[in-house]
Tab-separated table of C-alpha atoms in Angstrom:
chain	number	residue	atom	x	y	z
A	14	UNK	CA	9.130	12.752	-1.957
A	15	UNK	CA	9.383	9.146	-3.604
A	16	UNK	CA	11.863	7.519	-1.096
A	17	UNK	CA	14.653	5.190	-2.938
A	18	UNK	CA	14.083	1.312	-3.323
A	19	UNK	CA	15.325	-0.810	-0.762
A	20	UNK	CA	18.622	-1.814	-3.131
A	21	UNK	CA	19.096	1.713	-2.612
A	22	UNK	CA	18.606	2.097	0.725
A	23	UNK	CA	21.877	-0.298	1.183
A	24	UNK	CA	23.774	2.157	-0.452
A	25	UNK	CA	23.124	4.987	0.992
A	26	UNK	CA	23.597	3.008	4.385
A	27	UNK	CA	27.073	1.775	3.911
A	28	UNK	CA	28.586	4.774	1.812
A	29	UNK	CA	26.865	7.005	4.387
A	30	UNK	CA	25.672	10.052	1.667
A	31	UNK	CA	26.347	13.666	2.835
A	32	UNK	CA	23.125	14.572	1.677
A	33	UNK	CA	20.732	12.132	3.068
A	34	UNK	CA	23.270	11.754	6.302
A	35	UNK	CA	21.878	15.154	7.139
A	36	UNK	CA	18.464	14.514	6.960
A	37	UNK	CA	18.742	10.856	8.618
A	38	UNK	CA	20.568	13.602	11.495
A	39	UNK	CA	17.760	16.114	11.618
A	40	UNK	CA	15.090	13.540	12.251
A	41	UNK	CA	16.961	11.705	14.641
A	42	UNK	CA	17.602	14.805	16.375
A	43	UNK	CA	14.241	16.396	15.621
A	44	UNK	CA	12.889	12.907	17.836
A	45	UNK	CA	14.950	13.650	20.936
A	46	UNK	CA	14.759	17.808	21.050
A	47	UNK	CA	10.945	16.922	20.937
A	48	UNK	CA	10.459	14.187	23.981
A	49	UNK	CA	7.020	12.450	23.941
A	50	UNK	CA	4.645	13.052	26.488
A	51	UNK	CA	1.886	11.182	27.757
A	52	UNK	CA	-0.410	10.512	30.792
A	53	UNK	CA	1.916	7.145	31.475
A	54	UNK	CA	4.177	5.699	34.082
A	55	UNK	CA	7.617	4.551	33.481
A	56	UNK	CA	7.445	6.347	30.063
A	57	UNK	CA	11.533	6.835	28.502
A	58	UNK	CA	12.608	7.793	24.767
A	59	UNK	CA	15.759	6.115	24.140
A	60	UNK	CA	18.636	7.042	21.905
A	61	UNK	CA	20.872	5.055	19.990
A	62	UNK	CA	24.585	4.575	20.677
A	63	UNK	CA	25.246	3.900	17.399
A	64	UNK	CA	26.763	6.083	15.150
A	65	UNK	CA	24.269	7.794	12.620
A	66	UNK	CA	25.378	6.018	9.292
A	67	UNK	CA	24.908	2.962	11.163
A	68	UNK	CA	21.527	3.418	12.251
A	69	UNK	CA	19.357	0.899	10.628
A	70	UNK	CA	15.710	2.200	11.019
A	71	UNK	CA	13.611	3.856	13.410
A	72	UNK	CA	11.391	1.399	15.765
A	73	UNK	CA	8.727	1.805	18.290
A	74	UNK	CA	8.650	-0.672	21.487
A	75	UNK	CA	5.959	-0.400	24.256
A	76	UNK	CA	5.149	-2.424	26.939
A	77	UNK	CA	2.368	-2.325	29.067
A	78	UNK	CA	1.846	-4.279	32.200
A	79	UNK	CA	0.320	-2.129	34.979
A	80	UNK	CA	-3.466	-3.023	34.366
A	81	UNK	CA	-6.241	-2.153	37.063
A	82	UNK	CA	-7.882	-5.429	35.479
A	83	UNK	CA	-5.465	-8.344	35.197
A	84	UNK	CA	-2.093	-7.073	35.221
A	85	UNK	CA	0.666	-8.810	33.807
A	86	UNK	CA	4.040	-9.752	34.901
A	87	UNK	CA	6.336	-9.393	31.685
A	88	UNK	CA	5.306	-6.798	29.029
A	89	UNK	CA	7.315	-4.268	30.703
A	90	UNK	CA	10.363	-6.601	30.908
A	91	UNK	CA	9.813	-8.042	27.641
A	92	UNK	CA	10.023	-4.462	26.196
A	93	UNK	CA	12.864	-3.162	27.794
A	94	UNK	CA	14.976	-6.593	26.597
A	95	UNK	CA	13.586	-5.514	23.033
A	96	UNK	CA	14.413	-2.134	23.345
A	97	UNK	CA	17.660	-2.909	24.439
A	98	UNK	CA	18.270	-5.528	21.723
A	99	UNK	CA	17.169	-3.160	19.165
A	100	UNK	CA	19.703	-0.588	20.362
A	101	UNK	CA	22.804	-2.554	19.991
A	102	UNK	CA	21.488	-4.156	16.174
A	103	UNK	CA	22.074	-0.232	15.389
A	104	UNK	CA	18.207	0.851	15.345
A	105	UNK	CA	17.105	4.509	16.783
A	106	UNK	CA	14.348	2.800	19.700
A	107	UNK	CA	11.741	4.815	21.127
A	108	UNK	CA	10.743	2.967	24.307
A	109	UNK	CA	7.776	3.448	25.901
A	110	UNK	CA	6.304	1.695	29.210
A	111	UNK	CA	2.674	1.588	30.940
A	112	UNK	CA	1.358	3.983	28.219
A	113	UNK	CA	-2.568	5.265	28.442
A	114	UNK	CA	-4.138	5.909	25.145
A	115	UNK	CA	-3.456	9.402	24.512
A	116	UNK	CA	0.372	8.501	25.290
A	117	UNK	CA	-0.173	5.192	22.641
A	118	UNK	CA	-1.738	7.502	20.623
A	119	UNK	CA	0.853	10.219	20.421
A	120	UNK	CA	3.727	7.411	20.350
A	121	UNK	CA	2.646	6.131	17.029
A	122	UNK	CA	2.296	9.717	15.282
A	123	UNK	CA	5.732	10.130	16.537
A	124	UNK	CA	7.255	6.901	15.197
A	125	UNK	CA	5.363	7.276	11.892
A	126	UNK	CA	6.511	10.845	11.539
A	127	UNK	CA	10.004	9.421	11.945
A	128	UNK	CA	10.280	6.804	9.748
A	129	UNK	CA	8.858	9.209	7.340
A	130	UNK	CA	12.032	10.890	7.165
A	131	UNK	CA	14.597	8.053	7.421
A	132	UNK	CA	15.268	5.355	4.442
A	133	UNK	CA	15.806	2.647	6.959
A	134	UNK	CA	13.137	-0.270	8.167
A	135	UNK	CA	10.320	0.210	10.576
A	136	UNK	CA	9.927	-1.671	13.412
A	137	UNK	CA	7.015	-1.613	15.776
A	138	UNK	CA	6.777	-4.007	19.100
A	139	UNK	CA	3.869	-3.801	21.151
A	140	UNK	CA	4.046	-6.496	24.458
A	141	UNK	CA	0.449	-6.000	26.595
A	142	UNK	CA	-2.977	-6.979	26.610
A	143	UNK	CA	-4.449	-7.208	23.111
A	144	UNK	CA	-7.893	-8.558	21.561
A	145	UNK	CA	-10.289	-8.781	18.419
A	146	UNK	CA	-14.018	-7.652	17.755
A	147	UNK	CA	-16.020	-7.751	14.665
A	148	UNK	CA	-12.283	-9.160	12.760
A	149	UNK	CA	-10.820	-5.855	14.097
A	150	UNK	CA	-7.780	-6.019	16.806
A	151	UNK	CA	-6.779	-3.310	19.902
A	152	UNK	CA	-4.107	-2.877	21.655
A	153	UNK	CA	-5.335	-2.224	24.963
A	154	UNK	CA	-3.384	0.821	26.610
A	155	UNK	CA	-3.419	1.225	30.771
A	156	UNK	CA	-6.379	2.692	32.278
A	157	UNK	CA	-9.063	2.132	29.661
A	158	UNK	CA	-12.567	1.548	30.795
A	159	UNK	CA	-14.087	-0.970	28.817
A	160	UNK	CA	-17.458	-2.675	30.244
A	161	UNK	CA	-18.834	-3.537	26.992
A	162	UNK	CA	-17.135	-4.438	23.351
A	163	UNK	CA	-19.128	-1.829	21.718
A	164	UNK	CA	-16.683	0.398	23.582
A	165	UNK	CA	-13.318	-1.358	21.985
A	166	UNK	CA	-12.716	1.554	19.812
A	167	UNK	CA	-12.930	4.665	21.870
A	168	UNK	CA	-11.058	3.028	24.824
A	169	UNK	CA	-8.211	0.914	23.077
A	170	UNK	CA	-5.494	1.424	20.011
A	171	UNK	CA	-6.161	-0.215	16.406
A	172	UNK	CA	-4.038	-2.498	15.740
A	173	UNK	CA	-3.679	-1.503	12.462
A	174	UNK	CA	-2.558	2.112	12.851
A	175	UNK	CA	1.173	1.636	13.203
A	176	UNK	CA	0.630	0.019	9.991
A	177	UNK	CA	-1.465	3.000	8.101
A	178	UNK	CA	1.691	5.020	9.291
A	179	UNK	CA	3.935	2.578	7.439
A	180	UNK	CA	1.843	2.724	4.800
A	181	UNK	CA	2.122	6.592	4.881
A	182	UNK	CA	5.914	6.820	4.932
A	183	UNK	CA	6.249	4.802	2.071
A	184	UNK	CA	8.269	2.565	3.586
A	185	UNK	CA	10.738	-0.423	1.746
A	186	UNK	CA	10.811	-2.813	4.524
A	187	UNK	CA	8.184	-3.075	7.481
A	188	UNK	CA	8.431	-5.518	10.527
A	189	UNK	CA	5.178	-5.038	12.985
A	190	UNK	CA	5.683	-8.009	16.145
A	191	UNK	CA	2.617	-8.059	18.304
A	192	UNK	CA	2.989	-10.145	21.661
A	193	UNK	CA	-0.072	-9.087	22.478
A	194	UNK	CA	-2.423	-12.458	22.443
A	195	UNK	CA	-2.682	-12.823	26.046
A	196	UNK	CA	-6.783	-13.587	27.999
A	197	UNK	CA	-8.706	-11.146	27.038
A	198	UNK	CA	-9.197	-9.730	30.639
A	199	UNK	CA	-12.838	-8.333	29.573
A	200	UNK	CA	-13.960	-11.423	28.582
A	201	UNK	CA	-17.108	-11.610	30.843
A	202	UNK	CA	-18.188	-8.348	29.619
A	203	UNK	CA	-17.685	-9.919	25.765
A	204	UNK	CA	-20.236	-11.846	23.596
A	205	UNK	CA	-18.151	-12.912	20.871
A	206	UNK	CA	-16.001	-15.223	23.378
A	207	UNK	CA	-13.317	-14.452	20.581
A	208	UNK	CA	-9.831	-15.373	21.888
A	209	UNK	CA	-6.427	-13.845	20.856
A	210	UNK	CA	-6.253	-11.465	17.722
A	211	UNK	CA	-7.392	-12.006	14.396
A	212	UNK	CA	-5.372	-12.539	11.208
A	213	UNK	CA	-4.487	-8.879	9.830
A	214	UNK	CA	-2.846	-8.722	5.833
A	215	UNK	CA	0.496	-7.504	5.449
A	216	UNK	CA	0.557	-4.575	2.953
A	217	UNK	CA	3.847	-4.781	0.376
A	218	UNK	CA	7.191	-5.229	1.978
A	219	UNK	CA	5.508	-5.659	5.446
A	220	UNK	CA	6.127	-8.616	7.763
A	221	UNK	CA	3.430	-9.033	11.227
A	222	UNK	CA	4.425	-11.188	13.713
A	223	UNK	CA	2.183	-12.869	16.171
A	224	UNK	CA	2.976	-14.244	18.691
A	225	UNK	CA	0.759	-16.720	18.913
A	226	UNK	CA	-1.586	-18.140	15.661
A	227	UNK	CA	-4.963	-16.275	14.872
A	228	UNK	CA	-7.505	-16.855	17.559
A	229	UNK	CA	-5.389	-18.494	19.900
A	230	UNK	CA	-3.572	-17.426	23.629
A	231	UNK	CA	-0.237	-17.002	24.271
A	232	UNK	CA	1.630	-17.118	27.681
A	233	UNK	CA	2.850	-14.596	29.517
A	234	UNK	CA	5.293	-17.091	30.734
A	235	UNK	CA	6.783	-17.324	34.576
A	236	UNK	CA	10.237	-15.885	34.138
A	237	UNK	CA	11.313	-12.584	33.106
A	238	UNK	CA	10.030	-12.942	29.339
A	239	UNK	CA	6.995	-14.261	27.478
A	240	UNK	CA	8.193	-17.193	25.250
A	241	UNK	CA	7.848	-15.963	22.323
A	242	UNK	CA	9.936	-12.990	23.518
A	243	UNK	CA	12.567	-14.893	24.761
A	244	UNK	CA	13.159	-16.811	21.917
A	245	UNK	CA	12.946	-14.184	19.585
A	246	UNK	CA	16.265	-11.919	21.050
A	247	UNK	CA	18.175	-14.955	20.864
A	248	UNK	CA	17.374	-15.496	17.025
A	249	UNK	CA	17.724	-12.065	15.953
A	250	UNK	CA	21.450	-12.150	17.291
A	251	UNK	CA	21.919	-14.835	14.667
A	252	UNK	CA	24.277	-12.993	12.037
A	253	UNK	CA	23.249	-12.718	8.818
A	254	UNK	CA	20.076	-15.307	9.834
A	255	UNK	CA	17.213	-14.197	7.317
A	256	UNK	CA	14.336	-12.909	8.756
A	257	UNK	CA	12.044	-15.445	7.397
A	258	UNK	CA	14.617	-18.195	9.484
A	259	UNK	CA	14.394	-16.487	12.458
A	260	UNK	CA	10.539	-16.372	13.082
A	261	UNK	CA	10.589	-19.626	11.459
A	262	UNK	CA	13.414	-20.652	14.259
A	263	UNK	CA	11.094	-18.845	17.288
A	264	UNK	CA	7.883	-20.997	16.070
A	265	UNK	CA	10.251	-23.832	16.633
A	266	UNK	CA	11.275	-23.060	19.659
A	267	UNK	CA	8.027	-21.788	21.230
A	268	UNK	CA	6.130	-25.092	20.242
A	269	UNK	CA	9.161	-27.000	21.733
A	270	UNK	CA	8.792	-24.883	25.093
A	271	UNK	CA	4.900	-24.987	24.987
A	272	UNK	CA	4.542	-28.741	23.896
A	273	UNK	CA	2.917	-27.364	21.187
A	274	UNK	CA	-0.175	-24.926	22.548
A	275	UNK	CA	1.306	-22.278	21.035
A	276	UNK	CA	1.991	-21.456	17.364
A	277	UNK	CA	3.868	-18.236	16.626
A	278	UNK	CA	2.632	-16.926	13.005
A	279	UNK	CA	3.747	-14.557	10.495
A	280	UNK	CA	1.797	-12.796	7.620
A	281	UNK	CA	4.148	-11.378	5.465
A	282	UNK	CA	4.236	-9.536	1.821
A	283	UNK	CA	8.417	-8.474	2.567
A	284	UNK	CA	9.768	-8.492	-1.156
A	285	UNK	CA	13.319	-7.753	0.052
A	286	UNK	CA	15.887	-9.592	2.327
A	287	UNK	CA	17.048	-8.396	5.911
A	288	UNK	CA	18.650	-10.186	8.819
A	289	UNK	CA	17.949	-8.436	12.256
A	290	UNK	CA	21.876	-8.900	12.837
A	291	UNK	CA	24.261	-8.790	9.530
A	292	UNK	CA	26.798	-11.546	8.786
A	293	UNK	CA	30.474	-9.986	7.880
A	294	UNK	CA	29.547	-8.315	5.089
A	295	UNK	CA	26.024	-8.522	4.519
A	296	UNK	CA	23.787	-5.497	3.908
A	297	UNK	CA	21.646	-4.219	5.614
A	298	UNK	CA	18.499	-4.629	3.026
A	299	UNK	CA	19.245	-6.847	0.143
A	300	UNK	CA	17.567	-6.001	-3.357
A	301	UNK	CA	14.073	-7.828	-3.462
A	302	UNK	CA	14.600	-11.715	-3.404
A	303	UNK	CA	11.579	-13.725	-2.291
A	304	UNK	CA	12.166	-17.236	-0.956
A	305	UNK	CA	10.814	-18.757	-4.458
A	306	UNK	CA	11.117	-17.182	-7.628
A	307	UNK	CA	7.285	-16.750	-8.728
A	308	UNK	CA	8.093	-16.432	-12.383
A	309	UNK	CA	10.541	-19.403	-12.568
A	310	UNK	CA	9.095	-22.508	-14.137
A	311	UNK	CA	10.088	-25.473	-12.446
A	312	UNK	CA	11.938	-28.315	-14.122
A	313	UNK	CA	9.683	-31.558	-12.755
A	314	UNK	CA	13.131	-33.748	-12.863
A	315	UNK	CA	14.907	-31.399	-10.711
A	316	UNK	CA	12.736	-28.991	-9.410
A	317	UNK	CA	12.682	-29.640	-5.433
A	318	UNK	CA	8.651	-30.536	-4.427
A	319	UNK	CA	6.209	-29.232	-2.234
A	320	UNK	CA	6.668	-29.824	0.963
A	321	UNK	CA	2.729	-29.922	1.717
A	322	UNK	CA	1.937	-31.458	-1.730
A	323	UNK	CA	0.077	-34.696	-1.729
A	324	UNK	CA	-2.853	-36.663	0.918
A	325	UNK	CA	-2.659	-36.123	4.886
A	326	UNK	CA	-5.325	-37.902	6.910
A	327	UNK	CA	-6.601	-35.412	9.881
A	328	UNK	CA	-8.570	-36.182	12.847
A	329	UNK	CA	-10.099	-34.149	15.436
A	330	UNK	CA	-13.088	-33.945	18.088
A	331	UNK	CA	-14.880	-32.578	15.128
A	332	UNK	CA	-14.451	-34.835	12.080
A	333	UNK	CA	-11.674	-37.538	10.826
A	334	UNK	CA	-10.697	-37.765	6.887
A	335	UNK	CA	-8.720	-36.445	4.534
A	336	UNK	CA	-6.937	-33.437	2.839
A	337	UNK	CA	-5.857	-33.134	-0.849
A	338	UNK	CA	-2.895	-30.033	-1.567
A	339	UNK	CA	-2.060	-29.784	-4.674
A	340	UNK	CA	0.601	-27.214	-6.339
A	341	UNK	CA	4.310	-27.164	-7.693
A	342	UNK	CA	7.365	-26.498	-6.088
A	343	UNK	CA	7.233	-22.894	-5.686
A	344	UNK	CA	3.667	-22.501	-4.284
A	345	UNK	CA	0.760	-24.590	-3.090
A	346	UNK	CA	-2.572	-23.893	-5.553
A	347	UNK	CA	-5.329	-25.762	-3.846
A	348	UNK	CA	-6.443	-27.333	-0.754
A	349	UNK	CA	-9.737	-29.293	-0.529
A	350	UNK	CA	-11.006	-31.532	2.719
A	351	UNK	CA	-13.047	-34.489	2.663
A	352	UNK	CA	-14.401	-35.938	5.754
A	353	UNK	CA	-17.646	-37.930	7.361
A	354	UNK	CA	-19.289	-34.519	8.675
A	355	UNK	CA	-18.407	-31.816	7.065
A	356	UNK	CA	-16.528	-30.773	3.553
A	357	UNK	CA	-14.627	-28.048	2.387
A	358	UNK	CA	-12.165	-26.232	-0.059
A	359	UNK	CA	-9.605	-23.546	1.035
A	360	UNK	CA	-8.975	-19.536	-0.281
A	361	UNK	CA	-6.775	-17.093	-0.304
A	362	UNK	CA	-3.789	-19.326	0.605
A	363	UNK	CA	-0.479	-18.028	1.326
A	364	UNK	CA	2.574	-19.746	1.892
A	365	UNK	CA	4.371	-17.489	3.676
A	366	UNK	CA	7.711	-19.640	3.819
A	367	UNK	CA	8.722	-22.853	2.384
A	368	UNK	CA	7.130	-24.533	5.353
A	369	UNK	CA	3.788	-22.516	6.501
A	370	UNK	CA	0.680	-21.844	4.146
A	371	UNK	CA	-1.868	-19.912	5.864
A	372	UNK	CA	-5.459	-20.055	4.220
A	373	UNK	CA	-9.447	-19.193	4.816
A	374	UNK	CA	-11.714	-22.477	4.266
A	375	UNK	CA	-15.570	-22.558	3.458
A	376	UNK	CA	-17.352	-25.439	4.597
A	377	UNK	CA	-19.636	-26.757	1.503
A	378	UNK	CA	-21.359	-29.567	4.055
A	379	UNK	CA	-21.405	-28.434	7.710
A	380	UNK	CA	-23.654	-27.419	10.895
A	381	UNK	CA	-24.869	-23.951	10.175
A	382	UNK	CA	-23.172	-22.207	12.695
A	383	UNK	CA	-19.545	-23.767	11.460
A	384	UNK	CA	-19.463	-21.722	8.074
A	385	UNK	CA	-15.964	-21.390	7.889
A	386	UNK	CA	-13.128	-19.866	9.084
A	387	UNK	CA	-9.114	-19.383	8.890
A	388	UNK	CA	-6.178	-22.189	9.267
A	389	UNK	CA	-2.374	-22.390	9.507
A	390	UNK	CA	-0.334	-25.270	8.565
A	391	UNK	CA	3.549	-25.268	9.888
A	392	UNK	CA	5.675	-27.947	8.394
A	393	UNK	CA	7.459	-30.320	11.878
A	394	UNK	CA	10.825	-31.634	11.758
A	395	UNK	CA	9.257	-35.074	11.703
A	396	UNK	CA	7.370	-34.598	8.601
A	397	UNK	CA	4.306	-34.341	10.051
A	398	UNK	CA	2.240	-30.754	9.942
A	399	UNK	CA	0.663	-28.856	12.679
A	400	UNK	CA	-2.464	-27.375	12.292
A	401	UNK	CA	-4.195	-24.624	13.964
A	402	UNK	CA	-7.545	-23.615	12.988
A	403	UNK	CA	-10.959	-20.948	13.787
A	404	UNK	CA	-13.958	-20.820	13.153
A	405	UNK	CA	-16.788	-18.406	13.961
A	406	UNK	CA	-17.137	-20.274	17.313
A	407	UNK	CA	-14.863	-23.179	17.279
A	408	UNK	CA	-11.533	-23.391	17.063
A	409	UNK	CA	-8.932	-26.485	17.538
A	410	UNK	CA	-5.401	-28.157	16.677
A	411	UNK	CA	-4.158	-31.426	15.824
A	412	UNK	CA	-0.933	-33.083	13.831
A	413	UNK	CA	-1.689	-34.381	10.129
A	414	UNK	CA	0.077	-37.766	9.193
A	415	UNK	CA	0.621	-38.318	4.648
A	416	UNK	CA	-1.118	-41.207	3.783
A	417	UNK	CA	-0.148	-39.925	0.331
A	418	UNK	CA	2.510	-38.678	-2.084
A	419	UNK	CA	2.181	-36.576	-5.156
């Protein structure tokens, strides 16, 4: 069945179709006559109290916190918050706590079944112990025994299967939020020494949130929520706040909180509009409107520039110089670094939002294990840009300074 685009899904939403009502019905109730199952503690499938031509998608939240090995104090409360949240913004939540791999497993067939049937967005939230191998991430579900890294995929959860299942459903609109980049609590038993997750692409009309950038740690935090939790159910209660300007609005926060050690990140390909909370009004799912038109051609008088375009002088404990980005207003093109040890030119850059390009560089003069590696770039309120950067065994941040405009 070739599911309507997501101009369409609006209608259907607010007019509330006999037709498609009834199937939106049968898989909602088709979920709850069916309850998951899993070898889990403090497992629960939630229903929505919204009425069903409100509901706004199907998502997925799980939580795990009950570790043998280096338990955690908030995923648990961090997921029933979301699930919660999710509830009232008119979603249908399954909510799922302390889940083993089989349950993890069986959670994720269940959710992608789901939004398989519905025309509304997919959400998946995943709070818990997470970590990369070989560029490949896991979620790590309760009880897995995992004394060596060779053993990553028959004891924890790709990362990337909730999104094959989006992929599957031929979804319009995606949203996958991982607050999952806490220590690796196998670390000893590692080789790589790789920290956090790695940088996963975001197929069409998909949006992955991290909650911390690639390769770096995020807190658990000592109250009742991670950080990047907290901050994120107050800015999706924003009406009518685009999503962009809400994860933009969490990095903001969460580097204000964590005097800057940690960097939320997004990767996203979304080609439609959505706000977590509509203003009176607003759709649900807007037809596709990216933040910059990519076919417009810029007037130079008017046109407004780059943010990132022009000369920033860096320095860190590896190297001091400086870094040329070049572009227009919509888009930056190139980025090239020039420094006293090492040089190098970026690829595959994205700017994600007017005010974070994320991008892989390749070092052209460098020691010979520093080949490369990936970087993010967030635009500050002061003008200034903070940058986060990996390597294959490095990693670091600092704050750039323009020396010069375009």
């Amino acid at each position: 069945m070739v599911k309507p685009n997501a101009a369409y899904h609006t209608l259907l939403f607010v007019t509330g179709s006999p037709m498609r009502l009834s199937v939106l019905i049968a898989s909602v109730l088709a979920l709850f006559l069916t309850p998951l199952t899993a070898q889990a503690r403090g497992l629960t499938l939630a229903e929505s109290g919204a009425p069903a031509n409100a509901v706004r998608g199907v998502a997925l939240v799980i939580g795990n916190s009950d570790y043998a090995n280096a338990p955690l104090r908030n995923p648990a409360n961090d997921a029933d918050a979301m699930a919660a949240a999710l509830r009232e913004l008119g979603f249908t939540v399954m909510h799922a706590n302390n889940l083993e791999r089989a349950g993890m497993r069986r959670a994720i067939r269940r959710f992608g079944d789901a939004i398989a049937s519905s025309d509304g967005v997919g959400l998946f939230y995943y709070a818990g112990h997470g970590m990369q191998s070989n560029g490949r991430n896991y979620l790590i579900p309760i009880g897995a025994d995992i004394a060596r890294e060779d053993e990553l995929p028959d004891e924890a959860v790709a990362a990337d299967l909730p999104l094959r299942k989006m992929a599957s459903a031929h979804n319009g609109l995606n949203i996958v939020i991982l607050d999952a980049c806490r220590n690796n609590p196998f670390a000893r038993s590692f080789r790589s020494g790789n920290s956090g997750l790695a940088r996963m692409d975001a197929p069409t009309g998909t949006l992955i949130a991290y909650a911390t950038s690639p390769g770096s740690v995020a807190a658990d935090g000592q109250g009742r929520n991670s950080p990047y939790t907290r901050h994120l159910l107050t800015q999706m209660r924003i009406p009518g706040q685009p999503i962009e300007q809400t994860f933009k609005n969490v990095r903001i926060g969460v580097l204000a909180e964590t005097t800057g050690k940690q960097t939320p990140w997004e990767s996203s390909s979304l080609v439609g509009s959505f706000a977590f909370t509509p203003g009176d009004g607003a759709p649900v799912v807007t037809a596709p409107a990216p933040w910059a038109n990519p076919d417009a051609t810029p007037n130079a008088a008017s046109a407004p520039a780059n943010p990132f375009v022009g000369v920033w002088r860096m320095s860190d404990q590896w190297d001091t110089g400086v870094i040329s980005i070049s572009g227009d207003a919509k888009q930056v093109t190139a980025i090239s670094f020039k420094g006293d040890k090492a040089d190098w030119n970026a690829h595959n850059i994205t700017q994600t939002t007017p005010d974070v390009i994320t991008f892989e560089f390749k070092h052209i003069r460098a020691p010979l294990f520093w080949i490369g590696g990936t970087a993010t770039y967030t635009r500050l309120a002061s003008g200034a840009i903070q940058v986060k950067w990996v390597s294959g065994l490095t990693s670091g941040e600092y704050v750039m300074t323009r020396e010069k405009s375009p």
